[in-house]
Amino acid sequence: MPCLVTVGGFFGDEGKGKIVAYLAKRDNPTIAVRGGVGPNAGHTFAFEGKEYKVRMLPSAALNPSTRLLIGAGVLVNPRILLNEIAMFKADDRTYVDAQCGIIEQQHIDRDKSEDHLKSKVGTTGTGTGPANADRALRTLKLAKDIPELSLYIEDVSNSVNFALEAGEKVLVEGTQGTYLSLFHGGYPYVTSRDVTASGICSDVGIGPKRVDDVLAVFKAYVTRVGGGPLENELSEEEAKKRGWLEFGSVTGRQRRAAPFDFELAKKAVRLNSATQIAVTKMDVLFPECARMRDWNKLSAGAKKFVEEIEGELGVKVTLIGTGPELDDMVDRR
Ligand code: IMP
Ligand code: MG
């Protein structure tokens, strides 16, 4: 670490939640802070046989000694956040920036009823796009206006910057994925903010020179939910046959699937100035590698795939996910 930013390299659902949960357990950061859009994200991780999902809290929530922060650029749905705080018993270590925007029912209703959003873009229907539109119009409510959140309000950028000045470890968690970026993705089939590493840093209020490492997370194959192009997209039968058929954790929608895209990955490395790469779900591509934790024990095919990624992208693959449990991981750092 000390300041590590994680981002998705493709279209979201790369398995960032599990990577962040693993890093939180392993590296024990003082602070985990979420950037990204808001509760349109769904991060899943499993620990000791139990599956957890978060949409608002950082995926570091299982580490009781890590403070859980939400940056000013992130939209908050108070109901979802309060549920998660209760679920993780994180009442005394969750902090929300006073200037986080608030999603209200009307934003959700608009997201679900406007044809352009619902049918064309295929949004998650969680109200994030309409709320960010209102934020740009400067009519959106902020977290500091919500009595239910008063216990949790703080200046998150100050907390993060003071911790970094004191030499503490900070894990910055991005959501969505590079090609869902409002600026760098395939507009209009994108989310409502920039979600590359620079955007995530802006969300939490840290400048570019504060970051030590950017970890871009790629899945071993590509998936996408909602509208927009997907190069080399597989048929449903083929995706099923390969075990690549997935369902969205927020919307339950079936994800479209395609093989690993080296060109997209290369550009994602540049857009994010990635210094490390994580490849998740290697056990789906190489079932013989399931649950392995030792690089030397991976099959020749799996090693070759990782080495090809490193050769093409010019960045070291430091983490390799081999199963759903946090510790199903080859850690080459
Ligand atoms: P919105 O972010 O709900 O406005 O949706 C815009 C596009 O981004 C749609 O294609 C969504 O499916 C996609 N999207 C937003 N958040 C996520 C995510 O966390 N994982 C995967 N796709 C997402
Ligand atoms: Mg997801």
mmCIF file of C-alpha atoms and ligand atoms in Angstrom:
data_model
loop_
_atom_site.group_PDB
_atom_site.id
_atom_site.type_symbol
_atom_site.label_atom_id
_atom_site.label_comp_id
_atom_site.label_asym_id
_atom_site.label_seq_id
_atom_site.Cartn_x
_atom_site.Cartn_y
_atom_site.Cartn_z
ATOM 1 C CA MET A 1 0.000 0.000 0.000
ATOM 2 C CA PRO A 2 0.102 2.917 1.753
ATOM 3 C CA CYS A 3 -2.472 4.334 -0.709
ATOM 4 C CA LEU A 4 -3.844 1.701 -3.065
ATOM 5 C CA VAL A 5 -6.700 2.405 -5.472
ATOM 6 C CA THR A 6 -8.655 -0.532 -6.924
ATOM 7 C CA VAL A 7 -10.645 -0.142 -10.138
ATOM 8 C CA GLY A 8 -12.547 -2.386 -12.526
ATOM 9 C CA GLY A 9 -10.824 -2.877 -15.870
ATOM 10 C CA PHE A 10 -13.817 -3.913 -17.979
ATOM 11 C CA PHE A 11 -17.589 -3.311 -17.517
ATOM 12 C CA GLY A 12 -17.973 -3.869 -13.764
ATOM 13 C CA ASP A 13 -18.486 -7.220 -12.031
ATOM 14 C CA GLU A 14 -14.810 -8.092 -12.350
ATOM 15 C CA GLY A 15 -14.786 -9.357 -8.778
ATOM 16 C CA LYS A 16 -13.482 -6.186 -7.139
ATOM 17 C CA GLY A 17 -15.471 -6.855 -3.967
ATOM 18 C CA LYS A 18 -13.632 -10.051 -3.266
ATOM 19 C CA ILE A 19 -10.254 -8.466 -4.050
ATOM 20 C CA VAL A 20 -10.922 -5.546 -1.691
ATOM 21 C CA ALA A 21 -12.216 -7.857 1.044
ATOM 22 C CA TYR A 22 -9.064 -9.976 0.680
ATOM 23 C CA LEU A 23 -6.754 -6.931 0.800
ATOM 24 C CA ALA A 24 -8.598 -5.585 3.851
ATOM 25 C CA LYS A 25 -8.073 -8.848 5.677
ATOM 26 C CA ARG A 26 -4.508 -9.355 4.545
ATOM 27 C CA ASP A 27 -3.090 -5.816 4.689
ATOM 28 C CA ASN A 28 -5.235 -4.469 7.515
ATOM 29 C CA PRO A 29 -5.659 -0.862 6.292
ATOM 30 C CA THR A 30 -6.642 1.849 8.784
ATOM 31 C CA ILE A 31 -9.190 3.169 6.314
ATOM 32 C CA ALA A 32 -11.151 1.715 3.406
ATOM 33 C CA VAL A 33 -12.929 4.414 1.441
ATOM 34 C CA ARG A 34 -15.432 4.019 -1.335
ATOM 35 C CA GLY A 35 -15.477 6.060 -4.500
ATOM 36 C CA GLY A 36 -17.685 5.322 -7.519
ATOM 37 C CA VAL A 37 -21.282 6.023 -8.354
ATOM 38 C CA GLY A 38 -23.427 4.596 -5.544
ATOM 39 C CA PRO A 39 -25.761 1.667 -4.835
ATOM 40 C CA ASN A 40 -25.883 0.661 -8.503
ATOM 41 C CA ALA A 41 -22.806 -1.392 -7.549
ATOM 42 C CA GLY A 42 -23.092 -4.800 -5.933
ATOM 43 C CA HIS A 43 -19.953 -6.293 -4.437
ATOM 44 C CA THR A 44 -19.984 -9.922 -3.342
ATOM 45 C CA PHE A 45 -17.478 -11.851 -1.245
ATOM 46 C CA ALA A 46 -17.493 -15.069 0.753
ATOM 47 C CA PHE A 47 -15.779 -15.806 4.031
ATOM 48 C CA GLU A 48 -15.904 -19.080 5.938
ATOM 49 C CA GLY A 49 -18.754 -20.360 3.821
ATOM 50 C CA LYS A 50 -20.956 -17.315 4.201
ATOM 51 C CA GLU A 51 -21.705 -14.960 1.305
ATOM 52 C CA TYR A 52 -21.852 -11.188 1.836
ATOM 53 C CA LYS A 53 -23.047 -8.429 -0.482
ATOM 54 C CA VAL A 54 -22.492 -4.708 -0.155
ATOM 55 C CA ARG A 55 -23.854 -1.880 -2.249
ATOM 56 C CA MET A 56 -22.873 1.106 -0.117
ATOM 57 C CA LEU A 57 -20.201 0.159 2.411
ATOM 58 C CA PRO A 58 -16.638 -0.557 1.319
ATOM 59 C CA SER A 59 -16.055 -4.277 0.741
ATOM 60 C CA ALA A 60 -13.554 -4.123 3.612
ATOM 61 C CA ALA A 61 -16.543 -4.313 6.001
ATOM 62 C CA LEU A 62 -15.505 -7.695 7.424
ATOM 63 C CA ASN A 63 -12.342 -6.299 8.983
ATOM 64 C CA PRO A 64 -13.522 -4.834 12.311
ATOM 65 C CA SER A 65 -10.415 -2.679 12.717
ATOM 66 C CA THR A 66 -10.788 -0.863 9.390
ATOM 67 C CA ARG A 67 -12.696 2.420 9.327
ATOM 68 C CA LEU A 68 -15.314 2.422 6.538
ATOM 69 C CA LEU A 69 -15.662 5.717 4.682
ATOM 70 C CA ILE A 70 -17.795 6.922 1.789
ATOM 71 C CA GLY A 71 -16.396 9.751 -0.344
ATOM 72 C CA ALA A 72 -18.243 12.932 -1.296
ATOM 73 C CA GLY A 73 -18.659 11.865 -4.926
ATOM 74 C CA VAL A 74 -20.666 8.768 -3.997
ATOM 75 C CA LEU A 75 -24.465 8.824 -3.959
ATOM 76 C CA VAL A 76 -26.022 7.417 -0.812
ATOM 77 C CA ASN A 77 -29.325 5.603 -0.471
ATOM 78 C CA PRO A 78 -29.802 5.992 3.312
ATOM 79 C CA ARG A 79 -32.042 2.917 3.665
ATOM 80 C CA ILE A 80 -29.502 0.617 1.982
ATOM 81 C CA LEU A 81 -26.590 2.134 3.902
ATOM 82 C CA LEU A 82 -28.293 1.854 7.310
ATOM 83 C CA ASN A 83 -29.163 -1.807 6.602
ATOM 84 C CA GLU A 84 -25.571 -2.586 5.770
ATOM 85 C CA ILE A 85 -24.248 -0.767 8.834
ATOM 86 C CA ALA A 86 -26.553 -2.950 10.948
ATOM 87 C CA MET A 87 -25.640 -6.137 9.077
ATOM 88 C CA PHE A 88 -21.893 -5.625 9.583
ATOM 89 C CA LYS A 89 -22.276 -4.119 13.072
ATOM 90 C CA ALA A 90 -20.292 -1.176 11.714
ATOM 91 C CA ASP A 91 -22.105 1.531 13.618
ATOM 92 C CA ASP A 92 -18.995 2.883 15.315
ATOM 93 C CA ARG A 93 -16.678 2.823 12.304
ATOM 94 C CA THR A 94 -18.736 4.036 9.327
ATOM 95 C CA TYR A 95 -18.412 7.640 8.128
ATOM 96 C CA VAL A 96 -20.139 9.399 5.273
ATOM 97 C CA ASP A 97 -18.934 12.635 3.762
ATOM 98 C CA ALA A 98 -21.248 15.553 4.581
ATOM 99 C CA GLN A 99 -21.451 16.291 0.846
ATOM 100 C CA CYS A 100 -22.494 12.857 -0.439
ATOM 101 C CA GLY A 101 -25.594 13.207 -2.643
ATOM 102 C CA ILE A 102 -28.795 11.522 -1.505
ATOM 103 C CA ILE A 103 -30.947 9.224 -3.639
ATOM 104 C CA GLU A 104 -34.667 9.651 -3.036
ATOM 105 C CA GLN A 105 -37.628 7.588 -4.247
ATOM 106 C CA GLN A 106 -38.300 10.030 -7.102
ATOM 107 C CA HIS A 107 -34.818 9.298 -8.530
ATOM 108 C CA ILE A 108 -35.513 5.574 -8.467
ATOM 109 C CA ASP A 109 -38.918 6.107 -10.080
ATOM 110 C CA ARG A 110 -37.393 8.194 -12.865
ATOM 111 C CA ASP A 111 -34.598 5.669 -13.421
ATOM 112 C CA LYS A 112 -37.174 2.894 -13.796
ATOM 113 C CA SER A 113 -39.690 4.760 -15.932
ATOM 114 C CA GLU A 114 -37.733 6.892 -18.426
ATOM 115 C CA ASP A 115 -37.546 4.835 -21.584
ATOM 116 C CA HIS A 116 -34.096 6.105 -22.534
ATOM 117 C CA LEU A 117 -32.620 4.927 -19.225
ATOM 118 C CA LYS A 118 -34.644 1.764 -18.775
ATOM 119 C CA SER A 119 -34.773 0.329 -22.275
ATOM 120 C CA LYS A 120 -31.878 1.897 -24.165
ATOM 121 C CA VAL A 121 -29.086 2.281 -21.612
ATOM 122 C CA GLY A 122 -30.441 -0.551 -19.463
ATOM 123 C CA THR A 123 -29.590 1.039 -16.124
ATOM 124 C CA THR A 124 -29.733 -0.747 -12.795
ATOM 125 C CA GLY A 125 -32.829 1.294 -11.859
ATOM 126 C CA THR A 126 -31.291 2.346 -8.549
ATOM 127 C CA GLY A 127 -31.771 6.091 -9.099
ATOM 128 C CA THR A 128 -28.114 6.989 -9.530
ATOM 129 C CA GLY A 129 -28.364 8.631 -12.989
ATOM 130 C CA PRO A 130 -31.301 10.929 -12.106
ATOM 131 C CA ALA A 131 -29.656 11.797 -8.758
ATOM 132 C CA ASN A 132 -26.394 12.767 -10.457
ATOM 133 C CA ALA A 133 -28.417 14.811 -12.965
ATOM 134 C CA ASP A 134 -29.997 16.683 -10.038
ATOM 135 C CA ARG A 135 -26.585 17.122 -8.498
ATOM 136 C CA ALA A 136 -25.389 18.792 -11.693
ATOM 137 C CA LEU A 137 -28.478 21.037 -11.479
ATOM 138 C CA ARG A 138 -27.538 21.696 -7.840
ATOM 139 C CA THR A 139 -30.919 20.689 -6.506
ATOM 140 C CA LEU A 140 -29.895 17.357 -4.928
ATOM 141 C CA LYS A 141 -30.062 16.905 -1.143
ATOM 142 C CA LEU A 142 -26.802 16.156 0.597
ATOM 143 C CA ALA A 143 -26.008 13.757 3.442
ATOM 144 C CA LYS A 144 -25.637 16.604 5.944
ATOM 145 C CA ASP A 145 -29.378 17.382 5.415
ATOM 146 C CA ILE A 146 -30.528 13.905 6.492
ATOM 147 C CA PRO A 147 -31.141 13.455 10.281
ATOM 148 C CA GLU A 148 -30.869 9.617 10.075
ATOM 149 C CA LEU A 149 -27.271 10.018 8.887
ATOM 150 C CA SER A 150 -26.189 12.642 11.434
ATOM 151 C CA LEU A 151 -24.242 10.108 13.522
ATOM 152 C CA TYR A 152 -22.072 9.174 10.578
ATOM 153 C CA ILE A 153 -21.239 12.521 8.998
ATOM 154 C CA GLU A 154 -17.632 13.607 8.671
ATOM 155 C CA ASP A 155 -15.196 15.304 6.305
ATOM 156 C CA VAL A 156 -13.991 12.185 4.531
ATOM 157 C CA SER A 157 -11.309 13.848 2.402
ATOM 158 C CA ASN A 158 -9.739 15.262 5.578
ATOM 159 C CA SER A 159 -9.818 11.846 7.265
ATOM 160 C CA VAL A 160 -8.192 10.178 4.269
ATOM 161 C CA ASN A 161 -5.544 12.847 3.740
ATOM 162 C CA PHE A 162 -4.664 13.067 7.450
ATOM 163 C CA ALA A 163 -4.303 9.280 7.627
ATOM 164 C CA LEU A 164 -1.986 9.307 4.593
ATOM 165 C CA GLU A 165 0.078 12.133 6.072
ATOM 166 C CA ALA A 166 0.473 10.007 9.197
ATOM 167 C CA GLY A 167 1.774 7.107 7.068
ATOM 168 C CA GLU A 168 -1.273 4.908 7.569
ATOM 169 C CA LYS A 169 -2.601 2.448 5.005
ATOM 170 C CA VAL A 170 -5.616 3.528 2.975
ATOM 171 C CA LEU A 171 -7.497 1.289 0.570
ATOM 172 C CA VAL A 172 -9.556 3.212 -1.993
ATOM 173 C CA GLU A 173 -12.288 1.145 -3.560
ATOM 174 C CA GLY A 174 -13.624 1.960 -7.023
ATOM 175 C CA THR A 175 -16.909 0.602 -8.318
ATOM 176 C CA GLN A 176 -18.317 -0.209 -11.765
ATOM 177 C CA GLY A 177 -15.625 -0.572 -14.441
ATOM 178 C CA THR A 178 -13.470 1.488 -16.790
ATOM 179 C CA TYR A 179 -15.744 1.048 -19.822
ATOM 180 C CA LEU A 180 -18.798 2.207 -17.882
ATOM 181 C CA SER A 181 -17.108 5.586 -17.395
ATOM 182 C CA LEU A 182 -19.290 8.507 -18.458
ATOM 183 C CA PHE A 183 -16.260 9.996 -20.233
ATOM 184 C CA HIS A 184 -14.157 7.044 -21.382
ATOM 185 C CA GLY A 185 -16.750 4.296 -21.907
ATOM 186 C CA GLY A 186 -19.036 3.764 -24.893
ATOM 187 C CA TYR A 187 -21.527 6.604 -24.406
ATOM 188 C CA PRO A 188 -24.530 6.433 -23.962
ATOM 189 C CA TYR A 189 -24.122 2.855 -22.639
ATOM 190 C CA VAL A 190 -22.319 4.036 -19.543
ATOM 191 C CA THR A 191 -22.956 5.013 -15.947
ATOM 192 C CA SER A 192 -23.438 8.571 -14.697
ATOM 193 C CA ARG A 193 -19.867 9.425 -13.590
ATOM 194 C CA ASP A 194 -16.261 8.834 -14.479
ATOM 195 C CA VAL A 195 -15.203 5.626 -12.749
ATOM 196 C CA THR A 196 -11.546 5.426 -13.803
ATOM 197 C CA ALA A 197 -8.891 5.761 -11.078
ATOM 198 C CA SER A 198 -8.768 9.561 -11.431
ATOM 199 C CA GLY A 199 -12.533 9.789 -10.985
ATOM 200 C CA ILE A 200 -12.423 7.518 -7.945
ATOM 201 C CA CYS A 201 -9.688 9.699 -6.368
ATOM 202 C CA SER A 202 -11.776 12.785 -7.042
ATOM 203 C CA ASP A 203 -14.773 11.086 -5.376
ATOM 204 C CA VAL A 204 -12.849 10.619 -2.143
ATOM 205 C CA GLY A 205 -10.844 13.862 -2.330
ATOM 206 C CA ILE A 206 -7.238 12.790 -2.862
ATOM 207 C CA GLY A 207 -4.915 14.326 -5.416
ATOM 208 C CA PRO A 208 -3.059 12.280 -8.070
ATOM 209 C CA LYS A 209 0.287 12.442 -6.278
ATOM 210 C CA ARG A 210 -1.103 10.813 -3.139
ATOM 211 C CA VAL A 211 -1.610 7.451 -4.823
ATOM 212 C CA ASP A 212 1.084 4.781 -4.527
ATOM 213 C CA ASP A 213 -0.508 1.930 -6.459
ATOM 214 C CA VAL A 214 -3.424 1.404 -8.813
ATOM 215 C CA LEU A 215 -4.705 -2.151 -8.983
ATOM 216 C CA ALA A 216 -6.818 -2.820 -12.079
ATOM 217 C CA VAL A 217 -9.087 -5.818 -11.622
ATOM 218 C CA PHE A 218 -9.932 -7.955 -14.646
ATOM 219 C CA LYS A 219 -12.010 -11.096 -14.724
ATOM 220 C CA ALA A 220 -10.567 -13.991 -16.746
ATOM 221 C CA TYR A 221 -13.389 -13.380 -19.247
ATOM 222 C CA VAL A 222 -15.533 -10.302 -19.916
ATOM 223 C CA THR A 223 -19.136 -9.795 -18.832
ATOM 224 C CA ARG A 224 -21.519 -6.918 -19.311
ATOM 225 C CA VAL A 225 -25.076 -6.202 -18.157
ATOM 226 C CA GLY A 226 -27.353 -3.691 -19.841
ATOM 227 C CA GLY A 227 -27.015 -2.230 -23.351
ATOM 228 C CA GLY A 228 -23.962 -1.422 -25.469
ATOM 229 C CA PRO A 229 -21.450 -3.247 -27.632
ATOM 230 C CA LEU A 230 -19.551 -6.316 -26.441
ATOM 231 C CA GLU A 231 -16.844 -7.524 -28.814
ATOM 232 C CA ASN A 232 -16.891 -11.294 -29.530
ATOM 233 C CA GLU A 233 -20.015 -11.787 -27.439
ATOM 234 C CA LEU A 234 -20.862 -15.481 -26.955
ATOM 235 C CA SER A 235 -24.276 -16.985 -27.496
ATOM 236 C CA GLU A 236 -26.170 -17.866 -24.346
ATOM 237 C CA GLU A 237 -25.615 -21.591 -24.958
ATOM 238 C CA GLU A 238 -21.891 -21.128 -25.459
ATOM 239 C CA ALA A 239 -21.570 -18.967 -22.324
ATOM 240 C CA LYS A 240 -23.468 -21.599 -20.364
ATOM 241 C CA LYS A 241 -21.303 -24.391 -21.735
ATOM 242 C CA ARG A 242 -18.156 -22.566 -20.615
ATOM 243 C CA GLY A 243 -19.620 -21.788 -17.191
ATOM 244 C CA TRP A 244 -19.485 -18.043 -17.900
ATOM 245 C CA LEU A 245 -23.194 -17.375 -17.485
ATOM 246 C CA GLU A 246 -23.642 -14.997 -14.539
ATOM 247 C CA PHE A 247 -26.473 -12.968 -13.069
ATOM 248 C CA GLY A 248 -26.230 -9.389 -11.804
ATOM 249 C CA SER A 249 -26.020 -9.034 -8.030
ATOM 250 C CA VAL A 250 -28.138 -5.834 -7.956
ATOM 251 C CA THR A 251 -30.706 -6.483 -10.690
ATOM 252 C CA GLY A 252 -30.573 -10.272 -11.174
ATOM 253 C CA ARG A 253 -30.240 -9.686 -14.919
ATOM 254 C CA GLN A 254 -28.338 -12.234 -16.973
ATOM 255 C CA ARG A 255 -24.861 -10.998 -17.852
ATOM 256 C CA ARG A 256 -23.601 -11.141 -21.420
ATOM 257 C CA ALA A 257 -20.201 -12.815 -21.797
ATOM 258 C CA ALA A 258 -17.136 -12.724 -24.075
ATOM 259 C CA PRO A 259 -13.528 -13.912 -23.936
ATOM 260 C CA PHE A 260 -10.811 -11.802 -22.257
ATOM 261 C CA ASP A 261 -10.247 -8.715 -24.417
ATOM 262 C CA PHE A 262 -6.564 -7.772 -24.569
ATOM 263 C CA GLU A 263 -7.164 -4.511 -26.458
ATOM 264 C CA LEU A 264 -9.700 -3.243 -23.911
ATOM 265 C CA ALA A 265 -7.414 -4.344 -21.088
ATOM 266 C CA LYS A 266 -4.429 -2.505 -22.561
ATOM 267 C CA LYS A 267 -6.368 0.731 -22.834
ATOM 268 C CA ALA A 268 -7.739 0.262 -19.312
ATOM 269 C CA VAL A 269 -4.167 0.013 -17.993
ATOM 270 C CA ARG A 270 -3.433 3.414 -19.563
ATOM 271 C CA LEU A 271 -6.693 5.084 -18.517
ATOM 272 C CA ASN A 272 -6.068 4.065 -14.911
ATOM 273 C CA SER A 273 -2.243 4.180 -14.838
ATOM 274 C CA ALA A 274 -2.415 0.670 -13.385
ATOM 275 C CA THR A 275 0.684 -0.500 -11.544
ATOM 276 C CA GLN A 276 -0.702 -3.936 -10.661
ATOM 277 C CA ILE A 277 -3.285 -6.302 -12.091
ATOM 278 C CA ALA A 278 -5.618 -8.772 -10.433
ATOM 279 C CA VAL A 279 -7.198 -11.555 -12.510
ATOM 280 C CA THR A 280 -10.294 -13.066 -10.947
ATOM 281 C CA LYS A 281 -12.260 -16.258 -11.588
ATOM 282 C CA MET A 282 -9.272 -18.128 -12.970
ATOM 283 C CA ASP A 283 -10.906 -21.313 -11.686
ATOM 284 C CA VAL A 284 -13.763 -20.780 -14.141
ATOM 285 C CA LEU A 285 -11.325 -20.759 -17.062
ATOM 286 C CA PHE A 286 -9.031 -23.376 -15.552
ATOM 287 C CA PRO A 287 -11.095 -25.635 -13.225
ATOM 288 C CA GLU A 288 -7.965 -27.583 -12.230
ATOM 289 C CA CYS A 289 -6.772 -24.398 -10.458
ATOM 290 C CA ALA A 290 -9.789 -24.141 -8.160
ATOM 291 C CA ARG A 291 -8.892 -22.956 -4.653
ATOM 292 C CA MET A 292 -5.155 -22.983 -5.290
ATOM 293 C CA ARG A 293 -3.021 -20.493 -3.397
ATOM 294 C CA ASP A 294 0.426 -21.266 -4.732
ATOM 295 C CA TRP A 295 1.663 -19.979 -8.104
ATOM 296 C CA ASN A 296 3.857 -23.037 -8.586
ATOM 297 C CA LYS A 297 0.879 -25.349 -8.375
ATOM 298 C CA LEU A 298 -1.154 -23.636 -11.120
ATOM 299 C CA SER A 299 -1.458 -25.593 -14.369
ATOM 300 C CA ALA A 300 0.785 -24.749 -17.306
ATOM 301 C CA GLY A 301 -2.243 -23.354 -19.204
ATOM 302 C CA ALA A 302 -3.173 -21.017 -16.353
ATOM 303 C CA LYS A 303 0.393 -19.763 -15.962
ATOM 304 C CA LYS A 304 0.652 -19.192 -19.698
ATOM 305 C CA PHE A 305 -2.554 -17.123 -19.668
ATOM 306 C CA VAL A 306 -1.264 -14.953 -16.795
ATOM 307 C CA GLU A 307 2.107 -14.521 -18.495
ATOM 308 C CA GLU A 308 0.373 -13.542 -21.726
ATOM 309 C CA ILE A 309 -1.564 -10.849 -19.847
ATOM 310 C CA GLU A 310 1.651 -9.555 -18.288
ATOM 311 C CA GLY A 311 3.432 -9.605 -21.662
ATOM 312 C CA GLU A 312 0.659 -7.782 -23.516
ATOM 313 C CA LEU A 313 -0.181 -5.269 -20.780
ATOM 314 C CA GLY A 314 3.305 -4.708 -19.402
ATOM 315 C CA VAL A 315 2.080 -4.822 -15.800
ATOM 316 C CA LYS A 316 2.592 -7.530 -13.184
ATOM 317 C CA VAL A 317 -0.351 -9.741 -12.252
ATOM 318 C CA THR A 318 -0.058 -9.642 -8.468
ATOM 319 C CA LEU A 319 -3.313 -11.335 -7.438
ATOM 320 C CA ILE A 320 -5.069 -14.325 -9.009
ATOM 321 C CA GLY A 321 -8.519 -15.350 -7.808
ATOM 322 C CA THR A 322 -9.133 -19.095 -7.771
ATOM 323 C CA GLY A 323 -12.476 -19.402 -5.975
ATOM 324 C CA PRO A 324 -15.218 -17.544 -4.112
ATOM 325 C CA GLU A 325 -13.636 -17.593 -0.623
ATOM 326 C CA LEU A 326 -11.454 -14.624 0.331
ATOM 327 C CA ASP A 327 -8.392 -16.802 0.699
ATOM 328 C CA ASP A 328 -8.830 -18.574 -2.634
ATOM 329 C CA MET A 329 -6.091 -16.350 -3.976
ATOM 330 C CA VAL A 330 -2.584 -16.585 -5.364
ATOM 331 C CA ASP A 331 -0.813 -13.555 -3.917
ATOM 332 C CA ARG A 332 2.404 -12.799 -5.812
ATOM 333 C CA ARG A 333 3.158 -9.445 -4.206
HETATM 334 P P1 IMP B 1 -26.619 2.910 -14.040
HETATM 335 O O1 IMP B 1 -25.255 3.040 -13.483
HETATM 336 O O2 IMP B 1 -27.583 2.210 -13.146
HETATM 337 O O3 IMP B 1 -27.142 4.236 -14.563
HETATM 338 O O4 IMP B 1 -26.528 1.965 -15.332
HETATM 339 C C1 IMP B 1 -25.785 2.354 -16.505
HETATM 340 C C2 IMP B 1 -25.057 1.145 -17.082
HETATM 341 O O5 IMP B 1 -24.027 0.732 -16.193
HETATM 342 C C3 IMP B 1 -25.945 -0.093 -17.285
HETATM 343 O O6 IMP B 1 -25.466 -0.811 -18.407
HETATM 344 C C4 IMP B 1 -25.691 -0.901 -16.013
HETATM 345 O O7 IMP B 1 -25.935 -2.279 -16.196
HETATM 346 C C5 IMP B 1 -24.211 -0.621 -15.793
HETATM 347 N N1 IMP B 1 -23.763 -0.738 -14.390
HETATM 348 C C6 IMP B 1 -23.856 0.191 -13.420
HETATM 349 N N2 IMP B 1 -23.300 -0.240 -12.277
HETATM 350 C C7 IMP B 1 -22.833 -1.464 -12.534
HETATM 351 C C8 IMP B 1 -22.113 -2.414 -11.737
HETATM 352 O O8 IMP B 1 -21.793 -2.213 -10.560
HETATM 353 N N3 IMP B 1 -21.784 -3.594 -12.353
HETATM 354 C C9 IMP B 1 -22.099 -3.814 -13.657
HETATM 355 N N4 IMP B 1 -22.760 -2.959 -14.435
HETATM 356 C C10 IMP B 1 -23.114 -1.781 -13.873
HETATM 357 MG MG MG B 2 -21.256 -6.127 -9.303
#
